[in-house]
Short mmCIF file of C-alpha atoms in Angstrom, two decimals:
data_model
loop_
_atom_site.label_atom_id
_atom_site.label_comp_id
_atom_site.label_asym_id
_atom_site.label_seq_id
_atom_site.Cartn_x
_atom_site.Cartn_y
_atom_site.Cartn_z
CA MET A 1 51.94 56.39 113.79
CA LYS A 2 52.64 56.94 110.04
CA GLY A 3 50.73 53.73 109.30
CA ILE A 4 47.90 54.95 111.19
CA LYS A 5 47.67 58.11 109.42
CA VAL A 6 47.59 56.20 106.09
CA ILE A 7 44.90 53.91 107.19
CA TYR A 8 43.00 57.17 108.46
CA LEU A 9 43.36 58.85 105.14
CA ILE A 10 42.02 55.93 103.03
CA PHE A 11 39.06 55.24 105.64
CA VAL A 12 38.04 59.12 105.44
CA ALA A 13 38.09 59.08 101.86
CA MET A 14 35.99 55.83 101.52
CA ILE A 15 33.47 57.16 104.02
CA ILE A 16 32.93 60.36 102.09
CA LEU A 17 32.47 58.63 98.70
CA SER A 18 29.95 56.34 100.33
CA GLY A 19 27.95 58.86 102.25
CA CYS A 20 28.15 62.13 100.39
CA GLN A 21 24.63 61.95 98.98
CA SER A 22 22.95 61.03 102.22
CA GLY A 23 24.70 64.04 104.12
CA GLN A 24 23.54 66.72 101.61
CA SER A 25 20.55 67.88 103.52
CA ASN A 26 22.62 68.27 106.86
CA HIS A 27 25.15 70.38 104.88
CA ASP A 28 22.34 72.55 103.62
CA ASN A 29 21.14 73.23 107.08
CA ASP A 30 24.83 73.87 108.26
CA THR A 31 25.29 76.51 105.48
CA LYS A 32 22.14 78.17 106.56
CA GLN A 33 23.25 78.28 110.20
CA GLU A 34 26.54 79.66 109.24
CA SER A 35 25.14 82.55 107.27
CA THR A 36 23.09 83.91 110.29
CA ASP A 37 25.25 82.90 113.19
CA LYS A 38 27.73 85.78 114.01
CA LYS A 39 28.82 84.53 117.46
CA GLU A 40 32.40 85.05 118.45
CA TYR A 41 33.54 81.47 119.37
CA LYS A 42 36.27 81.40 122.06
CA ARG A 43 36.74 77.56 122.72
CA ILE A 44 36.94 75.78 119.59
CA VAL A 45 37.55 71.85 119.13
CA SER A 46 38.84 70.75 115.55
CA LEU A 47 38.34 67.07 114.65
CA ILE A 48 40.49 66.90 111.57
CA PRO A 49 44.20 68.30 111.07
CA SER A 50 43.37 70.56 107.98
CA ASN A 51 40.64 72.39 109.85
CA THR A 52 43.08 72.85 112.84
CA GLU A 53 45.67 74.29 110.47
CA ILE A 54 43.13 76.54 108.91
CA LEU A 55 42.24 77.92 112.22
CA TYR A 56 45.74 78.65 113.10
CA ALA A 57 46.44 80.50 109.68
CA LEU A 58 43.30 82.61 110.52
CA GLY A 59 44.80 83.52 113.87
CA LEU A 60 42.51 81.60 115.84
CA GLY A 61 45.28 79.04 117.46
CA ASN A 62 44.64 80.59 120.91
CA ARG A 63 40.92 79.66 120.70
CA VAL A 64 41.60 75.97 119.89
CA VAL A 65 41.11 73.95 123.15
CA GLY A 66 40.89 70.35 121.47
CA VAL A 67 42.20 68.66 118.35
CA SER A 68 42.34 64.99 116.87
CA THR A 69 44.58 62.38 117.85
CA VAL A 70 46.19 62.57 114.45
CA ASP A 71 46.79 66.38 114.53
CA ASP A 72 50.73 67.23 114.41
CA TYR A 73 50.93 70.75 113.13
CA PRO A 74 51.65 73.29 114.35
CA LYS A 75 53.69 72.27 117.19
CA ASP A 76 51.36 73.94 119.73
CA VAL A 77 48.69 71.26 119.05
CA LYS A 78 50.62 68.79 121.32
CA ASN A 79 49.37 71.14 124.14
CA LYS A 80 45.65 70.66 123.31
CA LYS A 81 43.23 68.11 124.55
CA GLN A 82 43.09 65.17 121.94
CA PHE A 83 40.09 63.41 120.78
CA ASP A 84 39.81 60.27 118.58
CA ALA A 85 37.63 61.85 115.81
CA PHE A 86 36.21 58.49 114.60
CA LYS A 87 35.50 57.11 118.28
CA LEU A 88 34.35 60.19 120.28
CA ASP A 89 34.40 60.37 123.86
CA THR A 90 31.48 62.87 124.21
CA GLU A 91 31.78 63.19 128.00
CA ALA A 92 35.46 64.11 127.79
CA LEU A 93 34.62 66.47 125.01
CA LEU A 94 31.83 68.13 127.17
CA LYS A 95 34.22 68.70 129.93
CA THR A 96 36.42 70.67 127.57
CA LYS A 97 33.68 73.22 127.29
CA PRO A 98 33.83 74.05 123.77
CA ASP A 99 31.31 76.41 122.01
CA LEU A 100 32.13 75.28 118.47
CA VAL A 101 33.11 72.06 117.06
CA LEU A 102 34.53 71.80 113.63
CA ALA A 103 33.82 68.34 112.24
CA HIS A 104 34.49 66.93 108.77
CA GLU A 105 31.94 65.77 106.22
CA SER A 106 33.14 62.18 107.05
CA HIS A 107 31.69 62.41 110.61
CA LYS A 108 28.32 62.55 109.29
CA SER A 109 28.58 58.91 108.46
CA THR A 110 30.55 57.79 111.53
CA GLN A 111 29.85 60.24 114.41
CA GLU A 112 26.55 61.91 113.86
CA LYS A 113 24.78 60.56 116.86
CA ASP A 114 27.54 61.62 119.24
CA LEU A 115 27.88 65.16 117.43
CA LYS A 116 24.31 65.47 117.99
CA LYS A 117 24.67 64.90 121.55
CA LEU A 118 26.76 68.12 121.52
CA SER A 119 24.47 70.07 119.57
CA ASP A 120 21.74 69.17 121.97
CA ALA A 121 24.09 70.44 124.82
CA GLY A 122 23.90 73.76 123.03
CA ILE A 123 27.35 73.61 121.35
CA LYS A 124 27.77 74.64 117.79
CA VAL A 125 28.71 71.69 115.47
CA VAL A 126 29.71 72.65 111.74
CA TYR A 127 30.64 69.95 109.23
CA ILE A 128 33.45 71.36 106.93
CA ASP A 129 33.23 69.98 103.36
CA ASP A 130 35.65 67.42 102.22
CA ALA A 131 38.00 69.03 99.64
CA ASN A 132 39.15 66.86 96.62
CA SER A 133 40.62 69.57 94.62
CA ILE A 134 42.76 72.57 95.13
CA ASP A 135 39.86 74.91 94.35
CA GLU A 136 37.67 73.09 96.95
CA MET A 137 40.27 73.50 99.44
CA TYR A 138 40.04 77.32 99.16
CA ASP A 139 36.24 77.01 99.73
CA THR A 140 37.06 75.24 102.94
CA PHE A 141 39.19 78.28 103.98
CA ARG A 142 36.18 80.46 103.30
CA GLN A 143 33.68 78.15 104.97
CA VAL A 144 35.88 78.19 108.25
CA GLY A 145 36.44 81.93 108.02
CA LYS A 146 32.64 82.30 107.76
CA VAL A 147 31.68 80.37 110.68
CA THR A 148 34.42 81.86 112.91
CA GLY A 149 33.90 85.62 111.67
CA LYS A 150 37.15 85.71 109.92
CA GLU A 151 36.02 86.18 106.60
CA GLN A 152 38.40 88.78 105.42
CA GLU A 153 41.20 86.84 107.03
CA ALA A 154 40.18 83.76 105.04
CA ASP A 155 40.08 85.69 101.78
CA LYS A 156 43.71 86.87 102.47
CA LEU A 157 44.72 83.36 103.07
CA VAL A 158 43.08 82.14 99.76
CA ASP A 159 44.99 84.77 98.05
CA LYS A 160 48.40 83.95 99.79
CA VAL A 161 48.15 80.34 99.06
CA LYS A 162 47.01 80.95 95.35
CA ASN A 163 50.07 83.12 94.92
CA GLU A 164 52.34 80.46 96.53
CA MET A 165 50.88 77.77 94.23
CA ALA A 166 51.01 79.65 91.11
CA ASP A 167 54.86 80.45 92.20
CA VAL A 168 55.53 76.58 92.31
CA ILE A 169 53.74 75.95 89.08
CA LYS A 170 56.07 78.35 87.17
CA GLU A 171 58.93 76.08 88.12
CA VAL A 172 57.49 73.18 85.96
CA PRO A 173 60.07 72.32 83.49
CA LYS A 174 58.47 72.70 79.97
CA ASP A 175 60.60 69.91 78.44
CA GLN A 176 59.55 67.38 80.92
CA GLN A 177 55.83 67.84 81.12
CA GLY A 178 53.62 64.97 80.84
CA LYS A 179 55.54 62.42 83.07
CA LYS A 180 53.43 59.43 83.95
CA VAL A 181 53.23 59.07 87.83
CA PHE A 182 52.11 56.40 90.25
CA MET A 183 51.15 57.38 93.64
CA GLU A 184 51.14 54.46 96.15
CA ILE A 185 49.18 55.48 99.26
CA SER A 186 49.40 51.83 100.74
CA SER A 187 51.51 48.77 100.01
CA GLN A 188 50.23 46.29 102.66
CA PRO A 189 48.23 44.19 102.68
CA ASP A 190 46.93 45.75 99.63
CA ILE A 191 48.11 48.38 97.14
CA TYR A 192 46.01 51.53 97.11
CA THR A 193 46.30 54.53 94.82
CA SER A 194 44.47 57.51 93.68
CA GLY A 195 42.34 58.23 90.60
CA THR A 196 40.41 61.24 89.47
CA HIS A 197 38.45 63.36 91.92
CA THR A 198 41.16 63.11 94.59
CA PHE A 199 43.65 65.63 95.89
CA TYR A 200 46.76 63.52 94.49
CA ASP A 201 45.04 63.59 91.13
CA ASP A 202 44.59 67.45 91.04
CA MET A 203 48.01 68.05 92.64
CA LEU A 204 49.60 66.18 89.60
CA ASN A 205 47.55 67.66 87.09
CA SER A 206 48.51 71.21 88.38
CA ILE A 207 52.24 70.50 87.61
CA LYS A 208 51.57 69.17 84.29
CA ALA A 209 52.09 65.50 85.13
CA GLU A 210 49.90 62.50 84.38
CA ASN A 211 48.41 60.22 87.11
CA ILE A 212 48.34 56.75 85.55
CA TYR A 213 45.19 56.14 87.45
CA HIS A 214 43.28 59.07 86.25
CA ASP A 215 40.83 57.06 84.05
CA GLN A 216 39.44 55.59 87.44
CA GLU A 217 37.81 57.60 90.03
CA GLY A 218 38.29 57.94 93.93
CA TRP A 219 40.78 55.62 96.07
CA ILE A 220 41.55 52.46 94.26
CA LYS A 221 42.64 49.17 95.14
CA THR A 222 45.21 47.83 92.53
CA ASP A 223 47.95 45.23 92.06
CA LYS A 224 51.42 44.94 90.73
CA GLU A 225 50.31 43.52 87.38
CA ASN A 226 48.30 46.55 86.56
CA ILE A 227 50.94 48.89 87.46
CA LEU A 228 53.30 46.99 85.26
CA LYS A 229 51.03 47.38 82.32
CA ARG A 230 50.79 51.11 82.93
CA ASN A 231 54.39 51.66 83.21
CA PRO A 232 54.95 54.66 85.28
CA ASP A 233 57.89 57.07 84.88
CA VAL A 234 57.87 58.14 88.45
CA MET A 235 56.70 56.12 91.46
CA ILE A 236 55.85 57.92 94.73
CA THR A 237 54.79 56.36 98.08
CA THR A 238 53.14 58.36 100.73
CA SER A 239 52.71 55.26 102.99
CA GLY A 240 55.16 56.33 105.59
CA GLN A 241 58.16 54.23 104.03
CA SER A 242 61.39 55.94 103.56
CA GLU A 243 62.67 56.21 100.01
CA GLU A 244 65.34 53.58 100.56
CA GLU A 245 62.58 51.15 101.79
CA TYR A 246 60.36 51.93 98.94
CA GLN A 247 63.09 51.55 96.28
CA GLN A 248 64.07 48.08 97.86
CA LEU A 249 60.37 47.10 97.73
CA ASN A 250 59.99 47.80 94.09
CA ASN A 251 63.44 46.25 93.39
CA ASN A 252 61.94 43.07 94.94
CA ARG A 253 58.59 43.08 92.90
CA ALA A 254 58.70 40.61 90.11
CA GLY A 255 58.99 42.17 86.65
CA PHE A 256 59.53 45.99 88.06
CA ASP A 257 63.04 45.95 86.92
CA GLN A 258 61.18 46.75 83.40
CA VAL A 259 59.38 49.67 84.82
CA ASN A 260 60.45 52.88 83.70
CA ALA A 261 60.63 54.46 86.98
CA VAL A 262 62.59 51.57 88.54
CA LYS A 263 64.98 51.59 85.54
CA GLU A 264 65.69 55.17 85.80
CA LYS A 265 65.71 55.22 89.53
CA HIS A 266 62.86 57.66 89.88
CA VAL A 267 61.29 55.85 92.87
CA HIS A 268 60.70 58.23 95.70
CA ALA A 269 58.76 58.90 99.18
CA LEU A 270 56.89 61.87 100.20
CA ASN A 271 55.30 63.00 103.56
CA ALA A 272 51.43 62.24 103.11
CA ASP A 273 50.52 65.31 105.37
CA MET A 274 52.21 67.72 102.89
CA ILE A 275 50.29 66.64 99.88
CA SER A 276 47.04 65.25 100.99
CA ARG A 277 46.14 67.81 103.83
CA PRO A 278 44.09 70.50 102.11
CA GLY A 279 45.49 73.18 104.20
CA PRO A 280 47.57 76.42 104.22
CA ARG A 281 50.79 74.64 103.80
CA LEU A 282 49.94 72.86 100.44
CA ALA A 283 52.18 75.12 98.30
CA LYS A 284 55.18 73.30 100.29
CA GLY A 285 53.95 70.09 99.57
CA LEU A 286 53.37 70.71 95.95
CA LYS A 287 56.76 71.96 95.81
CA GLU A 288 58.19 68.76 97.15
CA LEU A 289 55.88 66.93 94.82
CA LEU A 290 57.23 68.91 91.72
CA ASN A 291 60.85 68.25 92.91
CA LYS A 292 60.23 64.46 93.02
CA VAL A 293 58.22 64.18 89.81
CA TYR A 294 60.99 66.19 87.84
CA ASP A 295 63.95 65.03 89.68
#
């Protein structure tokens, strides 16, 4: 399951990067609809975990009737009908009788035809923006709040998470700022990492650490030779490997015994959901990231 989530994360990111321009007109239409539609939705399907977590944080968990197959939080989602967000079974979804479907920006490129079937059947479909930064995450809170009539609750949620994030940032040790960090999203068959305009990059920047691939944009395929040249002080995997497995992997990579992170045993593992999912739990993820970087 963890491997599936990693592939899902990379796939979503690449779809967004390739399709963001083509989907702009659709988003404009969605925004206009949100501003005039004041209907109270009672049966909501959420097709991406971050949207689901936002709905629950806004007090709408009891109205959620369906979620994606990769949703895992809160525990209550296990009781909801599950849908493969990138291979939608529209007949099954219609049987759930939703009045609102919260999709993701990436679905414009992968599931637009199927989602149009839902719109044609009278179901409200809203594409929630992709968040590539912490500030953009707050915008998605407000976007979900607007379409569900929970604007005040969304503003309070933004303030709450901002305060939590600020408390974490205060803990950054001044004498260790600027550590060079490598984030490994996938190890096999290729090594993937994150550059600028990604959530990982923004998270590292917020805690005064340096993403060694900040000079490149988006989700990047790299190799061992390039990592060696950049010589990170800290290496963190979010691929689903345990810390012991990741440490062993790097011990066996040729030449990595000369990498600062390996020499100083600053090789760690983190749950990808905590630091890549732009939702209400992000401060907890930032705290875990800080603890690993400044271990």
